[in-house]
XYZ file of C-alpha atoms in Angstrom:
163
model
C 0.066 0.044 -0.030
C 1.422 3.417 -0.887
C 2.077 6.148 1.722
C -0.890 8.362 0.745
C -3.355 5.447 1.120
C -1.870 4.777 4.642
C -2.153 8.341 5.645
C -5.738 8.462 4.544
C -6.580 5.388 6.730
C -4.716 6.865 9.674
C -6.459 10.218 9.345
C -9.869 8.504 9.244
C -9.055 6.600 12.391
C -9.187 3.114 10.744
C -5.437 2.468 11.522
C -3.539 3.881 14.449
C -0.318 5.384 13.298
C 1.517 3.716 16.236
C 0.261 0.296 15.255
C 1.092 0.884 11.627
C 4.511 2.128 12.564
C 5.412 -0.736 14.880
C 3.292 -3.463 13.422
C 3.678 -6.486 15.644
C 5.260 -5.864 19.059
C 9.051 -5.678 18.618
C 8.904 -5.395 14.844
C 9.838 -2.017 13.211
C 9.304 -0.868 9.828
C 12.072 0.260 7.483
C 13.644 3.564 8.728
C 12.382 5.412 5.581
C 8.770 4.358 6.178
C 8.955 5.180 9.860
C 10.303 8.666 9.302
C 7.779 9.367 6.578
C 4.982 8.330 8.966
C 6.365 10.460 11.828
C 6.918 13.508 9.534
C 3.336 13.311 8.488
C 1.863 12.936 12.005
C 1.284 16.651 12.485
C 0.375 17.847 9.021
C -2.730 17.039 7.030
C -1.548 17.387 3.402
C 2.113 16.118 3.588
C 0.988 12.655 2.366
C 0.471 14.067 -1.052
C 4.002 15.399 -1.213
C 6.759 13.473 -3.046
C 9.222 11.796 -0.536
C 12.791 12.779 -0.597
C 15.640 10.304 -0.799
C 18.718 11.155 1.336
C 20.939 9.768 -1.353
C 19.725 12.492 -3.840
C 20.491 15.306 -1.303
C 23.694 17.327 -0.797
C 23.788 19.054 2.491
C 26.307 21.751 3.638
C 26.471 23.898 6.747
C 27.646 27.387 6.192
C 28.155 30.553 8.416
C 25.069 32.395 9.327
C 24.155 35.959 8.352
C 21.838 38.734 9.537
C 21.076 40.132 12.945
C 22.340 38.459 15.987
C 26.057 39.406 16.021
C 28.728 36.851 16.888
C 26.129 34.268 17.892
C 24.970 33.860 14.265
C 27.934 35.239 12.247
C 30.563 32.832 13.605
C 28.692 29.619 13.788
C 27.928 27.165 10.882
C 24.258 26.713 11.587
C 22.894 27.824 8.238
C 21.848 24.791 6.164
C 22.242 24.659 2.444
C 20.378 21.706 0.941
C 20.451 20.715 -2.746
C 18.368 18.230 -4.503
C 20.745 16.887 -7.143
C 18.274 15.490 -9.790
C 16.279 18.697 -10.046
C 19.033 21.197 -9.063
C 16.816 22.992 -6.488
C 18.828 24.622 -3.679
C 17.389 25.650 -0.285
C 19.127 27.810 2.219
C 17.650 27.808 5.729
C 18.892 30.020 8.593
C 15.675 30.569 10.604
C 16.997 29.542 13.960
C 20.245 29.120 15.777
C 19.756 25.360 16.011
C 21.308 23.300 13.296
C 18.868 20.367 13.792
C 15.751 22.651 13.604
C 17.194 24.320 10.389
C 17.819 20.905 8.834
C 14.280 19.872 9.482
C 12.852 23.114 8.084
C 15.105 22.964 5.063
C 13.894 19.498 4.191
C 10.332 20.483 4.612
C 10.809 23.517 2.265
C 12.768 21.423 -0.189
C 10.085 18.694 -0.152
C 7.496 21.273 -1.046
C 9.621 22.889 -3.907
C 10.414 19.481 -5.372
C 6.734 18.575 -5.331
C 5.957 21.793 -7.187
C 8.764 21.139 -9.546
C 7.557 17.619 -10.501
C 3.726 18.014 -10.254
C 3.433 21.586 -11.367
C -0.182 22.944 -11.123
C -1.372 19.650 -9.623
C 0.796 20.090 -6.597
C -0.816 20.390 -3.097
C 1.500 23.425 -2.386
C 0.459 25.170 -5.601
C -3.229 24.530 -5.002
C -2.907 25.920 -1.505
C -1.225 29.063 -2.813
C -3.886 29.568 -5.410
C -6.726 29.202 -2.749
C -4.971 31.754 -0.608
C -4.622 34.226 -3.468
C -8.347 33.719 -4.331
C -9.430 34.390 -0.680
C -7.264 37.446 -0.544
C -8.822 38.720 -3.821
C -12.318 38.117 -2.393
C -11.502 39.908 0.838
C -10.292 42.947 -1.191
C -13.427 42.884 -3.343
C -15.591 42.849 -0.226
C -13.598 45.763 1.261
C -14.116 47.710 -1.985
C -17.845 47.034 -2.012
C -18.208 48.074 1.704
C -16.396 51.297 0.933
C -18.599 52.082 -1.932
C -21.705 51.382 0.247
C -20.430 53.760 2.826
C -19.717 56.405 0.213
C -23.242 55.976 -1.202
C -24.759 56.101 2.215
C -22.913 59.301 3.239
C -24.045 60.890 -0.105
C -27.638 59.906 0.699
C -27.324 61.423 4.054
C -25.853 64.686 2.704
C -28.521 64.893 0.142
C -31.339 64.374 2.712
C -29.873 67.111 4.860
C -29.642 69.596 2.005
C -33.151 68.853 0.807
C -34.631 69.608 4.299
């Protein structure tokens, strides 16, 4: 069974992710499947993203940049992650922790690789389109409300002038 099918069963509560992860007592799944399941535990739509193979990644740790002074500028906690087949490079220096930056860089790279391979059918791309559509609707509503207020003020001014 593929990972997305399993995630669907786990989300619906048919299978517990713990029982799926450990199977029979004492028996573990392959490390790749276990990490995939654990990564998807907190997010709803990660199951639809393409998995990353560690053998296809090149990872470097470079010096940090930006505000923070010596604490960031002299430590190698900035992660540069490259997906060799697609040539996509992600640089992550969001925190001072190397481990957190590694996890965040992998999540960002996974989304970018998914968009690269699936294009408009990608979950990330669809989410972005939905956010844009909602923002446009919100702007349109604000414009309409502003026009209503202007018309209401004009009506009040006309009524006052006519009396």
